[in-house]
Short mmCIF file of C-alpha atoms in Angstrom, two decimals:
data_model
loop_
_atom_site.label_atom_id
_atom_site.label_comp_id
_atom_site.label_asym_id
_atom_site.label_seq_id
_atom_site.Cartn_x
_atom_site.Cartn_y
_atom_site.Cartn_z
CA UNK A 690 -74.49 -26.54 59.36
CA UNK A 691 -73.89 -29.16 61.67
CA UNK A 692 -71.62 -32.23 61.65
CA UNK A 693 -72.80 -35.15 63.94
CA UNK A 694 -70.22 -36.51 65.90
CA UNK A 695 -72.71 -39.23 67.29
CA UNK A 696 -75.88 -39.82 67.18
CA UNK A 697 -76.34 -36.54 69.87
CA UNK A 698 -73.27 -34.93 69.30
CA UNK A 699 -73.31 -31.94 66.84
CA UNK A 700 -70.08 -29.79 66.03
CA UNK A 701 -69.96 -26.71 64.18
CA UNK A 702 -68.12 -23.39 63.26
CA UNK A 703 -71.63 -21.35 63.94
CA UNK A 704 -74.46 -23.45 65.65
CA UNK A 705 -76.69 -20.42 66.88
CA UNK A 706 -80.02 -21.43 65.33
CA UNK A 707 -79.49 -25.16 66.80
CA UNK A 708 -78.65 -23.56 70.14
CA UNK A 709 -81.73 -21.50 70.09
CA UNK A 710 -83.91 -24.06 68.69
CA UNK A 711 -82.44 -26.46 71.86
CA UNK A 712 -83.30 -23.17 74.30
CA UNK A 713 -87.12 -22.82 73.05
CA UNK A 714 -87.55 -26.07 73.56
CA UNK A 715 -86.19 -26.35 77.26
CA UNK A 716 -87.45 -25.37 80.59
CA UNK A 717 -84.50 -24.18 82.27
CA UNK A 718 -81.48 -22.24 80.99
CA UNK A 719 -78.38 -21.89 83.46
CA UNK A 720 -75.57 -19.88 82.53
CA UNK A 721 -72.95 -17.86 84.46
CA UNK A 722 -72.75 -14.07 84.85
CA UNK A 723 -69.58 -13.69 82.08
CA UNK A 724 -71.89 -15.54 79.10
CA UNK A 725 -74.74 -13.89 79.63
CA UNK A 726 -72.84 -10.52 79.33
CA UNK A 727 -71.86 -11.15 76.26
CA UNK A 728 -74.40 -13.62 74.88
CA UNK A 729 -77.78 -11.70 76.06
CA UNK A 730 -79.35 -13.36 73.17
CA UNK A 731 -79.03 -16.50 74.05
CA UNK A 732 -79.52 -15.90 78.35
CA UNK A 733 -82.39 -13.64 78.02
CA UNK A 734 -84.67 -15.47 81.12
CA UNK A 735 -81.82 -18.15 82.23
CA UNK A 736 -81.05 -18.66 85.43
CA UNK A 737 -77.36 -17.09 85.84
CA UNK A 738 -74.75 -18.10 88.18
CA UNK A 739 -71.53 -16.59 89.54
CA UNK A 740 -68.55 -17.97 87.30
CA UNK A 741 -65.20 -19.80 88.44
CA UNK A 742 -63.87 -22.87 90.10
CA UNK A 743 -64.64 -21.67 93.79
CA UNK A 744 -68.45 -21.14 93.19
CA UNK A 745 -69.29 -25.02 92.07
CA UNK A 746 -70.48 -25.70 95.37
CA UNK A 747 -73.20 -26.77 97.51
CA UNK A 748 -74.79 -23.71 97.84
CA UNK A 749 -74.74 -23.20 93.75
CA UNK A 750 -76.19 -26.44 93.18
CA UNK A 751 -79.16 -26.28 95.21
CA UNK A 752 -79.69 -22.39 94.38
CA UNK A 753 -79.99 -24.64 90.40
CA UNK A 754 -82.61 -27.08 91.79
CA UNK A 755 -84.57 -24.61 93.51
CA UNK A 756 -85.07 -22.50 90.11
CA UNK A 757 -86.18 -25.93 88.82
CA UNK A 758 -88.95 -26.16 90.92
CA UNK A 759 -89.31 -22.57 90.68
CA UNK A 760 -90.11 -23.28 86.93
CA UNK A 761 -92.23 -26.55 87.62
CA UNK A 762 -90.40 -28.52 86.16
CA UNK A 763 -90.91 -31.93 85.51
CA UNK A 764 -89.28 -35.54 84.29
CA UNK A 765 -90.56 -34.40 80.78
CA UNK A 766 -88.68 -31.67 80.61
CA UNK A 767 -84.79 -30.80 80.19
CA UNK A 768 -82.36 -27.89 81.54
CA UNK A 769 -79.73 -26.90 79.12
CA UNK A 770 -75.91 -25.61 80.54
CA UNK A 771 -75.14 -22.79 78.90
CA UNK A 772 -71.35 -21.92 79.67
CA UNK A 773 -68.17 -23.58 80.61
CA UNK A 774 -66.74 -26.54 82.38
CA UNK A 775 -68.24 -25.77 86.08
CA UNK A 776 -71.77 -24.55 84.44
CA UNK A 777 -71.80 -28.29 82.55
CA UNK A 778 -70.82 -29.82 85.86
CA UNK A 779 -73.17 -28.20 88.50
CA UNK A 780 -75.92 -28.27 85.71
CA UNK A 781 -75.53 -31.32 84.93
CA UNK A 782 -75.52 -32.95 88.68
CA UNK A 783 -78.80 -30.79 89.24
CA UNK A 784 -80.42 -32.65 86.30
CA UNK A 785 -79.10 -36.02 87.85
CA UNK A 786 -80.77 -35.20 91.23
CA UNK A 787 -83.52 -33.36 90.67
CA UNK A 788 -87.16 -35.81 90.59
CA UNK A 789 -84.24 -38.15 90.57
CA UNK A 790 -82.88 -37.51 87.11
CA UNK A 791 -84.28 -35.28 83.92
CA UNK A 792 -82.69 -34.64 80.86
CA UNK A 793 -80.12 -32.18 80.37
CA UNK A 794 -78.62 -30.39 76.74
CA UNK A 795 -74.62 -29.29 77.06
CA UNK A 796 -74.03 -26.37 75.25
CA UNK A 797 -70.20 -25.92 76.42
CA UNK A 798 -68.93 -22.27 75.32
CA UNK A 799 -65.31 -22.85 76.68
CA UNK A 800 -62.39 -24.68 74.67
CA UNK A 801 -61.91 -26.85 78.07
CA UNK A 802 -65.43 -27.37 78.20
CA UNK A 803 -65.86 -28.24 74.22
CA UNK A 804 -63.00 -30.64 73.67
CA UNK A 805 -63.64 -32.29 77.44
CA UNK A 806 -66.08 -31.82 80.37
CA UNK A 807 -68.70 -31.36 77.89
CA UNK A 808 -69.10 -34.73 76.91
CA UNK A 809 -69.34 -37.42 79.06
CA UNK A 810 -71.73 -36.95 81.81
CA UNK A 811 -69.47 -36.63 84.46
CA UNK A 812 -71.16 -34.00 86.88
CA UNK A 813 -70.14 -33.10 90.17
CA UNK A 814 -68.84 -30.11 92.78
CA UNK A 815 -65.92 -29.56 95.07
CA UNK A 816 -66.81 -30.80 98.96
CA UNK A 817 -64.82 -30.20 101.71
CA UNK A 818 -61.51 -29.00 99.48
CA UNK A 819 -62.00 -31.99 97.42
CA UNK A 820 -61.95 -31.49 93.60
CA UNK A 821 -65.14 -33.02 92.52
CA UNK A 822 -65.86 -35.47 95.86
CA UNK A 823 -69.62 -35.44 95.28
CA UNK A 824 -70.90 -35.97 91.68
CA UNK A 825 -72.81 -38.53 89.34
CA UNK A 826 -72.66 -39.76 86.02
CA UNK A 827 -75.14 -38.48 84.20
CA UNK A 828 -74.98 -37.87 80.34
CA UNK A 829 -76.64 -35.17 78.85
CA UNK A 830 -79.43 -36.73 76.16
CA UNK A 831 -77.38 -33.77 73.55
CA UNK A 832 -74.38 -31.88 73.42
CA UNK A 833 -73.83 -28.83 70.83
CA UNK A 834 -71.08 -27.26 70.12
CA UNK A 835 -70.52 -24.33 68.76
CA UNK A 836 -66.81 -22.97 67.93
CA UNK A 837 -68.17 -19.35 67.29
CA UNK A 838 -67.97 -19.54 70.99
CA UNK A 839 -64.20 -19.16 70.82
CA UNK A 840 -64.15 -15.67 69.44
CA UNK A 841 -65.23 -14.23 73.12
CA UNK A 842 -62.70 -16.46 75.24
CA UNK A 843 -60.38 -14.49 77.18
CA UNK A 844 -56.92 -15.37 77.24
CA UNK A 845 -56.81 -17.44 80.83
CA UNK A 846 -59.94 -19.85 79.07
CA UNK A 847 -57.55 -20.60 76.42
CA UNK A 848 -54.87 -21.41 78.23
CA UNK A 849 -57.26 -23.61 80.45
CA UNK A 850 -58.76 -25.33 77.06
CA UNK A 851 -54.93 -26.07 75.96
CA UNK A 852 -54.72 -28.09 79.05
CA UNK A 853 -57.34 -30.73 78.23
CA UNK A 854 -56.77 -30.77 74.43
CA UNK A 855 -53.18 -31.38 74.84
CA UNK A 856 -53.99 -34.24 77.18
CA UNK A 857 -56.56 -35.50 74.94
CA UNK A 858 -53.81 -35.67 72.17
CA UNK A 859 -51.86 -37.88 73.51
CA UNK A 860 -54.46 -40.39 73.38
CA UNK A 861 -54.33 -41.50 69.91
CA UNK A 862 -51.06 -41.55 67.46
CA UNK A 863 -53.06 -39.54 65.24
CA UNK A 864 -54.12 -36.86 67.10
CA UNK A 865 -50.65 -36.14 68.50
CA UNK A 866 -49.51 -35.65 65.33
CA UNK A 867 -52.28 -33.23 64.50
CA UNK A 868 -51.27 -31.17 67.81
CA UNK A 869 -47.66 -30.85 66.73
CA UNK A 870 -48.79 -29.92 63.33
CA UNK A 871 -51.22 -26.96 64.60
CA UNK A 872 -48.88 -25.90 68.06
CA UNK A 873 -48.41 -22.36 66.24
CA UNK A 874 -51.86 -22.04 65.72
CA UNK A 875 -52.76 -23.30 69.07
CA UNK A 876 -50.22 -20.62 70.68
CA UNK A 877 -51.74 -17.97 68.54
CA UNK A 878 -55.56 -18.58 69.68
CA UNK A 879 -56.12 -19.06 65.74
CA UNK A 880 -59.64 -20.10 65.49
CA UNK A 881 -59.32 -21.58 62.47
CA UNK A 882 -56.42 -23.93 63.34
CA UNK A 883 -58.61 -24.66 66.82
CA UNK A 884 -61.87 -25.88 64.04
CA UNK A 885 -59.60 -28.50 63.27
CA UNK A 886 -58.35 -30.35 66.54
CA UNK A 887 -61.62 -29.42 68.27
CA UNK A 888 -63.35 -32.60 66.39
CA UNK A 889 -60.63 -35.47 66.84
CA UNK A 890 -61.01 -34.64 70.19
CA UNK A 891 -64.79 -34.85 70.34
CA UNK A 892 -64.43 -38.14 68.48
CA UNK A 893 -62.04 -39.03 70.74
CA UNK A 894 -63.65 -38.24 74.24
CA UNK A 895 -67.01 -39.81 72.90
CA UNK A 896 -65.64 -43.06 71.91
CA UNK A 897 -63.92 -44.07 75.36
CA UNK A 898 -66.99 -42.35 77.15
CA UNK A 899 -69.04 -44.82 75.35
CA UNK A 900 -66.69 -47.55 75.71
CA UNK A 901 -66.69 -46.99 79.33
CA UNK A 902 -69.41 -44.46 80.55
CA UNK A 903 -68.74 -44.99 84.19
CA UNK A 904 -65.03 -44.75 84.61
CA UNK A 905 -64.34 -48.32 85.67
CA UNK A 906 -61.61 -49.52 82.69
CA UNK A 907 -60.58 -47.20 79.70
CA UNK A 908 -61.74 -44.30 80.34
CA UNK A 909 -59.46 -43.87 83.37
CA UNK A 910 -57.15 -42.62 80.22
CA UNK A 911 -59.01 -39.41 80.69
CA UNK A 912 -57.67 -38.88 83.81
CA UNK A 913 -53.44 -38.08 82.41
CA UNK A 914 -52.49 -35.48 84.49
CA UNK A 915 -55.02 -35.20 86.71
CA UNK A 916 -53.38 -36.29 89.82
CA UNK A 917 -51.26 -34.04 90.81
CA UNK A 918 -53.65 -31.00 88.75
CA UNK A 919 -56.42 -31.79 91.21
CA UNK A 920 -54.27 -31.54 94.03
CA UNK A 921 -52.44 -28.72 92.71
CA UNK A 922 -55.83 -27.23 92.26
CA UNK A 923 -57.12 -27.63 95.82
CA UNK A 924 -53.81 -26.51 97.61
CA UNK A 925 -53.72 -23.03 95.56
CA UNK A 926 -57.36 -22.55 96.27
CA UNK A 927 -57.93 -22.38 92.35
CA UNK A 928 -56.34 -19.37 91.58
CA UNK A 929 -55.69 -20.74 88.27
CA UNK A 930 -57.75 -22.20 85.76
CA UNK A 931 -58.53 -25.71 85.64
CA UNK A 932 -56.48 -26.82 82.15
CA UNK A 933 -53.64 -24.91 83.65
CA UNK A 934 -53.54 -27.56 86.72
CA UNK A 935 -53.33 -30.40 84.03
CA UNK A 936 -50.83 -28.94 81.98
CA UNK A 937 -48.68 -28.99 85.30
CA UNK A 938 -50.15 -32.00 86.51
CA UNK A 939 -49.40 -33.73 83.25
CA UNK A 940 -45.71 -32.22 83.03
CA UNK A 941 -44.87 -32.91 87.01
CA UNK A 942 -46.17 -36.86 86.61
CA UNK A 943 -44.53 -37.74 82.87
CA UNK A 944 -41.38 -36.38 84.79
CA UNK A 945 -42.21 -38.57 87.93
CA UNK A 946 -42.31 -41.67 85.38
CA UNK A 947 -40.35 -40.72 83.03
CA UNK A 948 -37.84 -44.05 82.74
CA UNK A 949 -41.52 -45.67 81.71
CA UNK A 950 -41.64 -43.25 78.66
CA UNK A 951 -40.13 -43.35 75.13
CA UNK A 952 -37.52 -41.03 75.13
CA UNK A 953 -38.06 -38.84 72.23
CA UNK A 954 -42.02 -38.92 73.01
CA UNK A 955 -40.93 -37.55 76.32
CA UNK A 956 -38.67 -34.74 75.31
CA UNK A 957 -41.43 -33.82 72.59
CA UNK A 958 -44.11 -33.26 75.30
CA UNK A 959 -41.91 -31.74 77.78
CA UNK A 960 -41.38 -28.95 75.08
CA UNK A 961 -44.93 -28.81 74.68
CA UNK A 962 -45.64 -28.78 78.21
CA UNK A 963 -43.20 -25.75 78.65
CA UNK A 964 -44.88 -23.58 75.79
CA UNK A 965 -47.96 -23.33 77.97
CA UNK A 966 -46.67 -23.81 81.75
CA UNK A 967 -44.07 -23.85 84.09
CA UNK A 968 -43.47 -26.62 86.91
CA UNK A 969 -45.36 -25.98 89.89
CA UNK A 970 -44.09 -24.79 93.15
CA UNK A 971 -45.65 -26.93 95.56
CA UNK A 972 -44.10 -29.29 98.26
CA UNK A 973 -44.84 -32.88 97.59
CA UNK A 974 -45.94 -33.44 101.21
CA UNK A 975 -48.40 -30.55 100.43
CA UNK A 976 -49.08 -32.65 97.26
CA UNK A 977 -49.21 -36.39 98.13
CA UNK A 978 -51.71 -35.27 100.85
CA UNK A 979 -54.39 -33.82 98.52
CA UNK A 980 -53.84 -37.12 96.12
CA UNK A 981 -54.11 -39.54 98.75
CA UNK A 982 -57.75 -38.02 98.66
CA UNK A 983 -58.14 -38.47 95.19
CA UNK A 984 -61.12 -40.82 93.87
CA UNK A 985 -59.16 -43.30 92.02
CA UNK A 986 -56.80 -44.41 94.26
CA UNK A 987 -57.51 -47.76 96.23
CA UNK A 988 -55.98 -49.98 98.70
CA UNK A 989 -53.65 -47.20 99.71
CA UNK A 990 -51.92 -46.19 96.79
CA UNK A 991 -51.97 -43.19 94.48
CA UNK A 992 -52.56 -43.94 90.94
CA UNK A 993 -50.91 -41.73 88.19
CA UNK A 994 -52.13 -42.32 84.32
CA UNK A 995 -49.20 -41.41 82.01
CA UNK A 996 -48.39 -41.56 78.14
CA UNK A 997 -45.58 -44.05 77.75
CA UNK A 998 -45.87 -43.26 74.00
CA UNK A 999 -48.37 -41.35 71.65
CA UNK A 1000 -51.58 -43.43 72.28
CA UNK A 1001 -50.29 -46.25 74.47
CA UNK A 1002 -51.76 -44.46 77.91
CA UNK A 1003 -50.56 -46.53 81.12
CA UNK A 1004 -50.98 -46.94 85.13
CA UNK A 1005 -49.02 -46.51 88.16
CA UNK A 1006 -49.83 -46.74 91.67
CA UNK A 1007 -47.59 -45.26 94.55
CA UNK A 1008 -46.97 -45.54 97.74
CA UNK A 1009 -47.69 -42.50 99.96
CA UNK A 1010 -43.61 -42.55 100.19
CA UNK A 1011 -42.62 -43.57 96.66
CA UNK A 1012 -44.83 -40.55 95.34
CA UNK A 1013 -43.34 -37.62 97.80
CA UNK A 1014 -39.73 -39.31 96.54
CA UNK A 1015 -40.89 -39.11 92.83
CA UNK A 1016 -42.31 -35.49 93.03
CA UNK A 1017 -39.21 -34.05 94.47
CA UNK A 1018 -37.21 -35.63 92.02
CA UNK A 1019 -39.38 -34.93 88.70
CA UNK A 1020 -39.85 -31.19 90.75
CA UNK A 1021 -35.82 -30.97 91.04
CA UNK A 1022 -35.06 -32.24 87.32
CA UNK A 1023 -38.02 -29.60 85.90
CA UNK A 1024 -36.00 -26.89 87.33
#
């Protein structure tokens, strides 16, 4: 049984028949090659493509528009991502692009993709060793998600879901109380626990996507951490997972501001931080290179997002200079 989140948003412990009924009615599935070894049910004729970070590319993304027109598809129709956060976002940029935009169904099976990058409609790939340089917003007419998912994750998924839950905590007094309450469950991949921060953060995501669908005022909340994780990311040629960049990201850049942030807040989510990650080990000329590429920074300066307290999210914008000075230091006093 379903609970509806929104008004296309449905969330539930077991959502098979809903996913199937979603698959008969599409044209398209794509997947990647670790769900549909494990869910043949559900993959049967989709179109599968390789899994991780490096592969949402170019290449991927046309190889998803060509089985589109392979299949005939047209405006009427829809495509449904089957899979995790880089499925959603190469899927989901094919459906913006192809005939110039069809529909699209999210079926996220990943706990990053579920409490995250499947809402939202933010779609893109990785150009040029840029995290996510060429994209569009485009929101998928349904998202389903299905928790059962969870039982197949293998432990680096988790760790990469923590990453964007944890963020999406902070967000609301609220929910960063729930994440405290449920950290033992969280650190001991207990489903059960994960049923019941799973929808806060739905609710959560959805109502500043809807707020803001396009990134230009609130929703730059979202983006806590992900800084320094994207440039993280790029440097180590993603040889981690995705949430594991933001948990550093968001650790390295609450240090970097840290005289901004409540003091006890701060010592609470540096313990967090350090249950699920250690600082990172890049040089912050390394760093402050890839951020001075990221896409929202203007006139110059790199802009951090950081939690001065639970659910008061705020913005800072450095210098080129003032950010290599504040890495080394937050780098130095993580140590």
């Amino acid at each position: 049984m379903a609970d509806v989140i929104d008004e296309n948003i449905y969330y539930g412990l077991d959502l098979t028949d809903e996913i199937k009924s979603c698959i008969d009615s599409s044209a398209l599935v794509v997947t990647d090659g670790n769900v549909a070894a494990l869910y043949p049910d559900l993959t049967e004729n989709a179109f599968v493509i390789e899994a991780g970070e490096k592969h949402k590319t170019p290449d991927t993304l046309f190889s998803i528009i060509r089985a589109m027109h392979a299949r005939g598809m047209t405006r009427r129709d829809r495509v449904i991502a089957l899979g995790g956060g880089v499925v959603g976002d190469v899927t989901g940029l094919a459906a913006a692009l192809y005939m110039r935009g069809v529909k699209w169904v999210s079926v996220p099976t990943t706990l990053l993709a579920m409490t995250d990058s499947g809402i939202g409609g933010k779609t893109a790939i990785d150009f040029d060793g840029v995290k996510n340089l060429v994209g569009a917003f485009h929101l998928p007419c349904a998202t389903v998600v299905s928790a059962k998912f969870l039982s197949t994750l293998p432990d680096r998924e988790w760790l990469c879901g923590y990453g964007e839950l944890i963020k999406t905590c902070l967000l609301t007094e609220s929910s960063f109380v729930l994440l405290k309450q449920k950290l033992g469950g969280l650190l001991g991949k207990n489903i059960g626990e994960m049923v019941g921060i799973i929808e806060p953060c739905l609710r959560i995501k959805n109502d500043v996507v809807k707020e803001d669908p396009t990134e230009c005022g609130r929703r730059k909340i979202l983006n806590v951490g992900h800084t320094v994780g994207h440039a993280l990311e790029s440097i180590d040629g993603y040889a981690l997972s995705h949430g594991e960049y933001v948990l550093k990201g968001m650790m390295t850049e609450c240090a970097m501001c840290k005289e901004y942030i409540d003091g006890e807040f701060y010592s609470e989510i540096l313990e967090i931080f350090k249950s699920f990650t250690s600082p990172p080990r890049s040089t912050a000329k390394f760093v402050c290179e890839k951020a001075k590429s990221d896409k929202k920074n203007a006139d110059g300066l790199i802009s951090i997002m950081f939690p001065v307290r639970a659910g008061e999210i705020t913005e800072i914008k450095l210098s080129p200079d003032e950010f290599t000075e504040r890495y080394t230091a937050a780098i130095k006093d993580l140590k």
